[in-house]
Short mmCIF file of C-alpha atoms in Angstrom, two decimals:
data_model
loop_
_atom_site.label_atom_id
_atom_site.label_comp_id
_atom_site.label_asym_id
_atom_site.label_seq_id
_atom_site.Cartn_x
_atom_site.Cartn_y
_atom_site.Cartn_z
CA UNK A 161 23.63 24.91 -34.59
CA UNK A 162 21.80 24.35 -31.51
CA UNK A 163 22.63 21.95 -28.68
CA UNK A 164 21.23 20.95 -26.01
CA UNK A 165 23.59 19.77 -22.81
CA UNK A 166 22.98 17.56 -19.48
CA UNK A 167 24.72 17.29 -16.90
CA UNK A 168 24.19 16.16 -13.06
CA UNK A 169 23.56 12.59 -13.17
CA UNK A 170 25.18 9.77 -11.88
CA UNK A 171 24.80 7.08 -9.41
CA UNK A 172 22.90 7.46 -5.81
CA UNK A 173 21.48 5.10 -3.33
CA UNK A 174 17.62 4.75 -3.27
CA UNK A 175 15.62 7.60 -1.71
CA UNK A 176 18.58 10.02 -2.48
CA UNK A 177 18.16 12.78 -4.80
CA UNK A 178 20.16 14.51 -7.77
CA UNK A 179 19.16 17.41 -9.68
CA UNK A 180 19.84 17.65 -13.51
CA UNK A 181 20.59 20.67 -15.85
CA UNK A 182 20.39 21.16 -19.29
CA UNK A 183 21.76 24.58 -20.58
CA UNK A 184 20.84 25.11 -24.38
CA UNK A 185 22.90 27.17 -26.45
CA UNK A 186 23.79 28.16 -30.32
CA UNK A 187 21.35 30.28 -33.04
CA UNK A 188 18.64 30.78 -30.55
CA UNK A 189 15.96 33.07 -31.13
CA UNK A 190 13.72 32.01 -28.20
CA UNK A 191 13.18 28.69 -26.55
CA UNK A 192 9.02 27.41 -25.88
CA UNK A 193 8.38 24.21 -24.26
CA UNK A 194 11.62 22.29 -22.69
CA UNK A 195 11.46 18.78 -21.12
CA UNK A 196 12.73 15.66 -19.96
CA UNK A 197 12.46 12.11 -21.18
CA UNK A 198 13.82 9.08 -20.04
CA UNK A 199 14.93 5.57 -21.49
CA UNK A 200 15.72 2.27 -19.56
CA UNK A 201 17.43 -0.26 -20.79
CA UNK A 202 15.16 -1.80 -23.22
CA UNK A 203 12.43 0.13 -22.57
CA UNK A 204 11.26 3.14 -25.05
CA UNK A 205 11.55 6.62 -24.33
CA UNK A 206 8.97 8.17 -22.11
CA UNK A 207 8.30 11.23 -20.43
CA UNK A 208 9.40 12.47 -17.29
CA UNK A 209 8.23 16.11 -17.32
CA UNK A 210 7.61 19.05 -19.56
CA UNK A 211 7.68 22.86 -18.67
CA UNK A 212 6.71 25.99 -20.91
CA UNK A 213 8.28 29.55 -21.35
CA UNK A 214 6.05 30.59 -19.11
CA UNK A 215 6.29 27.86 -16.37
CA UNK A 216 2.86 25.98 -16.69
CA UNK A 217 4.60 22.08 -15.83
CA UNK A 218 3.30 18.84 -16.95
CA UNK A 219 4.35 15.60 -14.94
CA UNK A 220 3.79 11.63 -15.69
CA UNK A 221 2.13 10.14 -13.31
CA UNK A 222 4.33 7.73 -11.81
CA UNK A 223 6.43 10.96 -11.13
CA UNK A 224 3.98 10.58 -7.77
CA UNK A 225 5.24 14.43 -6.55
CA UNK A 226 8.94 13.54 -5.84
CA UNK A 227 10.23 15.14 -9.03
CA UNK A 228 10.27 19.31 -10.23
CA UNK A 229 10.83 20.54 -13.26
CA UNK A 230 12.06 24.57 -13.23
CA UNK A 231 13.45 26.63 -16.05
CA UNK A 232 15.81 29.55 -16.04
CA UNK A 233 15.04 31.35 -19.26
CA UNK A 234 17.56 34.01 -18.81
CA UNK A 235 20.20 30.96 -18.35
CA UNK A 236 18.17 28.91 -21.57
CA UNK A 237 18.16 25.94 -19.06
CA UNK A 238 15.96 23.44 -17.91
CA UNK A 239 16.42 21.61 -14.37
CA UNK A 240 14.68 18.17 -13.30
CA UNK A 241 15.23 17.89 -9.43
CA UNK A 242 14.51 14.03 -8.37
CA UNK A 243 13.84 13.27 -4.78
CA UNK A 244 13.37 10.27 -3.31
CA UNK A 245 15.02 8.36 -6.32
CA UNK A 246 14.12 4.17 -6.39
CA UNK A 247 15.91 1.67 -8.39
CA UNK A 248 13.49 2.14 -11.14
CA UNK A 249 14.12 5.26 -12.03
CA UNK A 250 17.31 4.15 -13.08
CA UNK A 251 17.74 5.50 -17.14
CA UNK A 252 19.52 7.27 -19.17
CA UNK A 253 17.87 10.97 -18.92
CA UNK A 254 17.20 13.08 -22.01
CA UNK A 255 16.79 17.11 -22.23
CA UNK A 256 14.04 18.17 -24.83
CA UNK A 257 13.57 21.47 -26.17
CA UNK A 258 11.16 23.33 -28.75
CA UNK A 259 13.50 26.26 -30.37
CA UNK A 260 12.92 28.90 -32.28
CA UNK A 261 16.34 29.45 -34.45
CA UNK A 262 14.42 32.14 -36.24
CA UNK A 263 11.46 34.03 -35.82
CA UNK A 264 9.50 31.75 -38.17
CA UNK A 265 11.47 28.67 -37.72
CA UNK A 266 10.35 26.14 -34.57
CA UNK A 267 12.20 23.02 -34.08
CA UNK A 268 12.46 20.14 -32.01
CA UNK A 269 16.15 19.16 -30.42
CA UNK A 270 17.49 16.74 -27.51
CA UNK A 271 20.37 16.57 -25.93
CA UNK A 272 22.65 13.31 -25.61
CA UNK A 273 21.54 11.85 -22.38
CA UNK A 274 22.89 11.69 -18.93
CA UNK A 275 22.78 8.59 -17.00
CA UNK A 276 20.91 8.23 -13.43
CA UNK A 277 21.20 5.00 -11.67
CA UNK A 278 20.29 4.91 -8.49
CA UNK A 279 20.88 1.72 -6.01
CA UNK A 280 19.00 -0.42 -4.15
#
């Protein structure tokens, strides 16, 4: 089966930075969109960024320039490199992908989250 893993968060003072992989991996035929989400505590799920196979990028607008999403399709990961981090981004981060396990088969996946808190 596919899965989708995070890695690179953890905890950094405000206005630091941390950058965030996800490396997909298992019956892959070819991956299209990938993306990140985020969750605060009881807050939903919303998104951070979104990139294509062929690098077009989407961002939310509260992103306000200080984050970059990049994708190394050879590698079948996704980065999400936060600058200038503030106490609000604090959230559990989640890796999205669209995959293709089969020529004709397209399917959504996330990963399990990796946690970013960042201090004040």
């Amino acid at each position: 089966q596919v899965q989708l893993v995070e890695s690179g968060g953890g905890l950094v003072q405000a206005g630091g930075s941390l950058r965030l992989s996800c490396v997909a991996s298992g019956n892959i035929f070819s991956i299209s969109d990938m993306g990140w989400y985020r969750q605060a505590p009881g807050k939903q799920r919303e998104l951070v960024a979104t990139i294509t196979s062929g690098g077009v990028t989407n961002y939310a607008d509260y992103m306000e320039g200080r984050f970059t999403i990049s994708r190394d399709n050879a590698k079948n990961t996704v980065y999400l490199q936060m600058n200038s981090l503030k106490p609000e981004d604090t959230a559990v981060y989640y890796c999205n992908a669209q995959i293709f396990t089969r020529r004709w088969r397209n399917d959504n996946y996330w990963g399990q989250g990796t946690q970013v808190t960042v201090s004040s």
